PDB file of C-alpha atoms in Angstrom:
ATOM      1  CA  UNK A   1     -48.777  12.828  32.881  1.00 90.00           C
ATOM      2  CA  UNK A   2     -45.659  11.245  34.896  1.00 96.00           C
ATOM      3  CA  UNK A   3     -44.939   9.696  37.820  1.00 98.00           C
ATOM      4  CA  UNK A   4     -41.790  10.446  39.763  1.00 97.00           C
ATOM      5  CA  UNK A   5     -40.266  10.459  43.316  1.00 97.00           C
ATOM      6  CA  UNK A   6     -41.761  13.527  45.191  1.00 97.00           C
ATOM      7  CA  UNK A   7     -39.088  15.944  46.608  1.00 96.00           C
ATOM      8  CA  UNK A   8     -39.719  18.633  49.986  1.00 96.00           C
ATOM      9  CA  UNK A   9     -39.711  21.121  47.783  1.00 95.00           C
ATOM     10  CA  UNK A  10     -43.382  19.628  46.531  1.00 97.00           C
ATOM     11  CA  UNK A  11     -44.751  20.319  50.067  1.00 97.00           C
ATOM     12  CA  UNK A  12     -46.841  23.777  48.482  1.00 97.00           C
ATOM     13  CA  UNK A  13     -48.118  21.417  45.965  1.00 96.00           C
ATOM     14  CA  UNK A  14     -48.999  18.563  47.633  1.00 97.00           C
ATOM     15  CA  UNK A  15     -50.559  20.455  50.756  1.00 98.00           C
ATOM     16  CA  UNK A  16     -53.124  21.820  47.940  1.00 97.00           C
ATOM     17  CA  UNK A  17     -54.008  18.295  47.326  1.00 98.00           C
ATOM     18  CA  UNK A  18     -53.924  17.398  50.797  1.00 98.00           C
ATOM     19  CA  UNK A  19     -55.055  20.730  53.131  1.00 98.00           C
ATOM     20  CA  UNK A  20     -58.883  20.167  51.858  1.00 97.00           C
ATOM     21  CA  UNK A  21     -59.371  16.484  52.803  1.00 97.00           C
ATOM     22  CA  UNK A  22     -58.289  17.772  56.181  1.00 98.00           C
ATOM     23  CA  UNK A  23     -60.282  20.745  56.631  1.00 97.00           C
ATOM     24  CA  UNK A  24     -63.603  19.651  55.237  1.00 96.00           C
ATOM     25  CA  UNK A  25     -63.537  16.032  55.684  1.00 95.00           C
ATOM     26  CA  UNK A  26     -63.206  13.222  58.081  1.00 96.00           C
ATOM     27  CA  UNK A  27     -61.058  11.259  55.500  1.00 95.00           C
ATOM     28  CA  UNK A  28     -57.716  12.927  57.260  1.00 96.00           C
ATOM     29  CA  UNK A  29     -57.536  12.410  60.639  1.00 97.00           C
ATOM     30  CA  UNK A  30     -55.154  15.232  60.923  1.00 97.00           C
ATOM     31  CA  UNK A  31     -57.118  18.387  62.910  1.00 97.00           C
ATOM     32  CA  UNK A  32     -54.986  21.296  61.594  1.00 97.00           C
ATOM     33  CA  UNK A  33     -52.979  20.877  57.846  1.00 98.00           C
ATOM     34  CA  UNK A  34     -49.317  20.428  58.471  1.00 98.00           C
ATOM     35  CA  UNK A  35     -47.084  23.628  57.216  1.00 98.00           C
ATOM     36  CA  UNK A  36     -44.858  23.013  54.026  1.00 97.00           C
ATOM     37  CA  UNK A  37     -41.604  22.561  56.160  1.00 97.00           C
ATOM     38  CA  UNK A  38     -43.511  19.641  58.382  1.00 97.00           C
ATOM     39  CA  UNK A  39     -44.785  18.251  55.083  1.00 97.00           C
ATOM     40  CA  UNK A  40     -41.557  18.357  53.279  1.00 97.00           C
ATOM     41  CA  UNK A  41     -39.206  16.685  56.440  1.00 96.00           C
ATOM     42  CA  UNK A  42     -42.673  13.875  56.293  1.00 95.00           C
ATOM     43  CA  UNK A  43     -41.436  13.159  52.533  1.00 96.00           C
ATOM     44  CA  UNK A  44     -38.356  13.259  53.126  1.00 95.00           C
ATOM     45  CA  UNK A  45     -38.623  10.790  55.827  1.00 93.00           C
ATOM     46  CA  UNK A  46     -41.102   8.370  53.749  1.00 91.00           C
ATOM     47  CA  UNK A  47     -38.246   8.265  51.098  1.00 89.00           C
ATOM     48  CA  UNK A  48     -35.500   7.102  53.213  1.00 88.00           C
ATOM     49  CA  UNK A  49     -36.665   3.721  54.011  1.00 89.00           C
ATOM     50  CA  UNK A  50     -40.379   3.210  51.866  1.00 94.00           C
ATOM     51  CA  UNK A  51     -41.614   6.089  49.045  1.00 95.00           C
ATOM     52  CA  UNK A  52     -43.401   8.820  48.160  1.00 97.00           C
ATOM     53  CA  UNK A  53     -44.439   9.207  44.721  1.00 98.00           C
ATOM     54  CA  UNK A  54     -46.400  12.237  42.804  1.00 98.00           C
ATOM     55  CA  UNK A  55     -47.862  12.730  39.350  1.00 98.00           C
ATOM     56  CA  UNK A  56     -47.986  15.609  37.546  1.00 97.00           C
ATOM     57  CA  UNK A  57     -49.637  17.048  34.943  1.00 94.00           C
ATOM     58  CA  UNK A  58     -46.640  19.744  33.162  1.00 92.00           C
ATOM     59  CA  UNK A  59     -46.449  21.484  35.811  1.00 89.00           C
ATOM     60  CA  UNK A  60     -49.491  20.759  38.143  1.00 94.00           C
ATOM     61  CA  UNK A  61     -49.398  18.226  40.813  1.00 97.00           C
ATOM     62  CA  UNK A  62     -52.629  16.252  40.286  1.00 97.00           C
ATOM     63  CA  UNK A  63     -51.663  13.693  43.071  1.00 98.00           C
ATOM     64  CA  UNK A  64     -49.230  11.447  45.271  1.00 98.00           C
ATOM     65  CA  UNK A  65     -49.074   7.924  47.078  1.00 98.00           C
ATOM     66  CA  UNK A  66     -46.732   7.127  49.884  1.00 97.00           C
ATOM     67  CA  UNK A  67     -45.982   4.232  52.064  1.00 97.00           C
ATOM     68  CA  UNK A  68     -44.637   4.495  55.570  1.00 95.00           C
ATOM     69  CA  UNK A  69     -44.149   1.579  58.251  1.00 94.00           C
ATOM     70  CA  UNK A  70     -46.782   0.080  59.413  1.00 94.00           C
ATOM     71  CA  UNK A  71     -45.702  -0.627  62.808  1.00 93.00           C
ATOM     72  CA  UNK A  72     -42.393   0.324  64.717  1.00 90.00           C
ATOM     73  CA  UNK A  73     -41.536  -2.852  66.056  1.00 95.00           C
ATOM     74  CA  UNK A  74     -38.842  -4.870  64.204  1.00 94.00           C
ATOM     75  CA  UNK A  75     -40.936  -7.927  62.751  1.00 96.00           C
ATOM     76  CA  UNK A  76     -43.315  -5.286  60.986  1.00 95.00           C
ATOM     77  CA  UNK A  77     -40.497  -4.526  59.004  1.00 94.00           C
ATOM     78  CA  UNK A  78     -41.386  -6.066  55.555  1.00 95.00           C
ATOM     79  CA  UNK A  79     -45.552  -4.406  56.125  1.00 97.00           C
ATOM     80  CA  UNK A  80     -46.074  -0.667  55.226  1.00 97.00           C
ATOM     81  CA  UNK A  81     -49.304   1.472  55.507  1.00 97.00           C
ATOM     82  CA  UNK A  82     -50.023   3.058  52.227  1.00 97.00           C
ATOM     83  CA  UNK A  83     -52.590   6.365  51.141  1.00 97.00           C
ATOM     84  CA  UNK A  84     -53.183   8.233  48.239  1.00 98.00           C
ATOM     85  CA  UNK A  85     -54.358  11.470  47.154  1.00 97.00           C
ATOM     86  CA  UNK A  86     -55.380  12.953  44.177  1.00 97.00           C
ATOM     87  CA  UNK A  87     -56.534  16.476  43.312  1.00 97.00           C
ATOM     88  CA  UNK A  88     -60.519  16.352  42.691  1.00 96.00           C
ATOM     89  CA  UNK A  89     -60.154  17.651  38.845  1.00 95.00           C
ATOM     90  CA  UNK A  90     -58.150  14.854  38.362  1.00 96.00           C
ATOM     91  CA  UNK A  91     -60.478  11.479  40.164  1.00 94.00           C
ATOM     92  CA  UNK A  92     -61.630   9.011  38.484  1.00 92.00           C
ATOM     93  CA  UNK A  93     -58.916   9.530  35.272  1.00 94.00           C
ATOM     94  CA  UNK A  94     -56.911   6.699  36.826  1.00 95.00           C
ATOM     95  CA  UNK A  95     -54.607   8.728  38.953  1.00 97.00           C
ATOM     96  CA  UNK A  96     -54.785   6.988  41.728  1.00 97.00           C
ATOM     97  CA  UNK A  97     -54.637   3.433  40.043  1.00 97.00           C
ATOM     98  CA  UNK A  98     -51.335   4.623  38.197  1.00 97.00           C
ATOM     99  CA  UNK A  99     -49.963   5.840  41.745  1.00 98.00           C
ATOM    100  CA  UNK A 100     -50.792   2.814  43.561  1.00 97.00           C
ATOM    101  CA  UNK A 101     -48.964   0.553  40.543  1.00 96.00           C
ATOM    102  CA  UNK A 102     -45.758   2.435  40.901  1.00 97.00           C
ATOM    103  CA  UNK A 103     -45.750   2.284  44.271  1.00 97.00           C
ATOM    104  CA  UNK A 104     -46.100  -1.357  44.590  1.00 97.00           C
ATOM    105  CA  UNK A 105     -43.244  -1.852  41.857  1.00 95.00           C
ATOM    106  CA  UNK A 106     -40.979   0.286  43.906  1.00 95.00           C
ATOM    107  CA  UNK A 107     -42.532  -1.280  47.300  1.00 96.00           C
ATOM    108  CA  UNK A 108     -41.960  -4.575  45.538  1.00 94.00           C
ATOM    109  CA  UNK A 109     -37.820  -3.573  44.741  1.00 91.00           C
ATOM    110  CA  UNK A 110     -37.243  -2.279  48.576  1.00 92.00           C
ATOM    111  CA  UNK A 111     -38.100  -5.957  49.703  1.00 91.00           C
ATOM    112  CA  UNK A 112     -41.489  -5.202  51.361  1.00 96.00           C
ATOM    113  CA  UNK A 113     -44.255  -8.155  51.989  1.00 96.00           C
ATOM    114  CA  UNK A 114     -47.281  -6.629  53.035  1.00 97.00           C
ATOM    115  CA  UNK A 115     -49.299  -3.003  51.947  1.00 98.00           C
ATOM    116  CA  UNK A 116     -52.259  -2.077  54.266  1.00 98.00           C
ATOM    117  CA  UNK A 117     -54.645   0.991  54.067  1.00 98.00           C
ATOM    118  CA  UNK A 118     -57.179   2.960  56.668  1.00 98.00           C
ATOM    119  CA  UNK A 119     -60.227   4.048  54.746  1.00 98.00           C
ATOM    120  CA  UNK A 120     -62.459   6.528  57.272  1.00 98.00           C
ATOM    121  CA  UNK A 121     -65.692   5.131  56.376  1.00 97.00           C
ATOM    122  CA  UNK A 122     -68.190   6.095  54.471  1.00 95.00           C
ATOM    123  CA  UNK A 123     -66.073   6.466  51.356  1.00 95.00           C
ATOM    124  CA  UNK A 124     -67.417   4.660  48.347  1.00 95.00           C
ATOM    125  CA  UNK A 125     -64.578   6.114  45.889  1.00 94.00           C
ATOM    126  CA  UNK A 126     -61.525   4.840  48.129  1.00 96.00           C
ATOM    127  CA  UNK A 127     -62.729   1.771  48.652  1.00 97.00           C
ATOM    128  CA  UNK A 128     -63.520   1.182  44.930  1.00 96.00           C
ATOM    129  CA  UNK A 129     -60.041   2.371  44.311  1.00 96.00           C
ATOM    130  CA  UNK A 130     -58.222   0.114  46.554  1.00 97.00           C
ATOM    131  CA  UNK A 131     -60.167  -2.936  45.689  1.00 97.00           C
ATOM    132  CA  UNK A 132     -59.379  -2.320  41.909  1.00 96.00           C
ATOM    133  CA  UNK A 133     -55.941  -1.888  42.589  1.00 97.00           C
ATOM    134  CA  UNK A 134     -55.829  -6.000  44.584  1.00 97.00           C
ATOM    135  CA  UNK A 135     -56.801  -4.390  48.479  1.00 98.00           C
ATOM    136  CA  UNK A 136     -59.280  -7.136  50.300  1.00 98.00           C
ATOM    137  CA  UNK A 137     -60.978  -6.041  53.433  1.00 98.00           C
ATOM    138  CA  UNK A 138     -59.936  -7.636  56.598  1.00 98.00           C
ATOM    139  CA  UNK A 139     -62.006  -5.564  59.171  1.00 98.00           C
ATOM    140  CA  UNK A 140     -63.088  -1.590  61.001  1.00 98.00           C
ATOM    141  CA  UNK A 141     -61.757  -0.206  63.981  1.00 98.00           C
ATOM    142  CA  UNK A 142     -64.995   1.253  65.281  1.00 98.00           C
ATOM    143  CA  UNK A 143     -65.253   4.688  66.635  1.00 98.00           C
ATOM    144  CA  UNK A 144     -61.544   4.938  66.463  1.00 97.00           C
ATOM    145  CA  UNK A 145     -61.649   8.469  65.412  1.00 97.00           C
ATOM    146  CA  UNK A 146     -63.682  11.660  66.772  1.00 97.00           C
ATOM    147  CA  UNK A 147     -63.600  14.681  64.272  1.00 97.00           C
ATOM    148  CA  UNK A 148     -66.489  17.029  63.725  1.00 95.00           C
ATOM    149  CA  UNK A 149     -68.060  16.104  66.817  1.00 96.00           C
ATOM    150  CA  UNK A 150     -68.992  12.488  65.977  1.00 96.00           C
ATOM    151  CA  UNK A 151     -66.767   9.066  66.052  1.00 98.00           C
ATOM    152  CA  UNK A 152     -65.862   7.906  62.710  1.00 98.00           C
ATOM    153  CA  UNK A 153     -65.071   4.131  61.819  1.00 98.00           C
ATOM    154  CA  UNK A 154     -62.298   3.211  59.853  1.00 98.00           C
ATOM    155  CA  UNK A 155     -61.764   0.229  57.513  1.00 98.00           C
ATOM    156  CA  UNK A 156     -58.312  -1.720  56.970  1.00 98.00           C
ATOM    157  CA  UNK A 157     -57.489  -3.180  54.048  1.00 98.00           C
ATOM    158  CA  UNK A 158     -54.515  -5.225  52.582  1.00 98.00           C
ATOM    159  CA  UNK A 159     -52.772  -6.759  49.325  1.00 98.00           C
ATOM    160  CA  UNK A 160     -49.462  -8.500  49.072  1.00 96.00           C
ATOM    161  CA  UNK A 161     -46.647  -5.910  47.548  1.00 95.00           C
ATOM    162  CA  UNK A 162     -45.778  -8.682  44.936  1.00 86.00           C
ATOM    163  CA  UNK A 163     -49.376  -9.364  43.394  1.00 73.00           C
TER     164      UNK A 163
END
């Protein structure tokens, strides 16, 4: 398996990672999956200014981390928001470990201070993942969400780029 910059012509690929989490679970806050073109111009945008990185497997994407600003206003600059994804026949085989690592290092070259992450709680896995890759909570939005007909609570969590 290797890790490399993802490209907008990975959209297809990705949006089989990615389509699920928002159509059967509260994980995505995202209603409706985005088409290939929308999710191709959102990598493309990620990679100007943060990343977007994918593993694959040959030829099968088995998943992809990307960091985006945090904020919009100017002194957020050096913070991004991070997520990952990875394929369910591929969790728990250190995936998303190796994605988060090669984020950071690129996070870590672009000059950026701060990562933070939104888990949608209850989800054991991602929140075992992002503690083993350095995350420490620091708190829950409550109710910030409403999908499925209920109000979903979502955790933040952060890390320095450079640990």
């Amino acid at each position: 398996m290797r890790i490399r910059q993802a490209e907008p012509q990975d959209a297809v690929g990705l949006l089989a990672i990615y389509a699920p989490v928002v159509l059967q679970s509260p994980a995505s806050f995202e209603l409706t999956p985005p088409s290939p073109e929308e999710f191709g111009a959102r990598i493309a945008s990620a990679r100007q200014s943060h990343e977007w990185l994918v593993m694959e497997d040959g030829q099968r994407l088995c998943g992809y981390a990307y960091a985006t600003p945090h904020r919009a206003r100017e002194a957020y600059q050096h913070s991004v928001e991070t997520s990952v994804y990875v394929d369910p026949d591929y969790q728990g085989r250190g995936v998303g470990r190796n994605l988060y690592t090669a984020l950071f290092e690129s996070l870590q070259g672009r000059g950026f201070h701060n990562a933070f992450a939104g888990i949608t709680e209850p989800n054991a896995a991602s929140v075992a993942l992002h503690k083993s890759v350095g995350f420490e909570f620091v708190g829950v939005f409550r109710e910030i969400g409403y999908k499925y007909d209920q109000w979903h609570d979502v955790s933040w969590w952060q890390r320095g780029v450079e640990e």
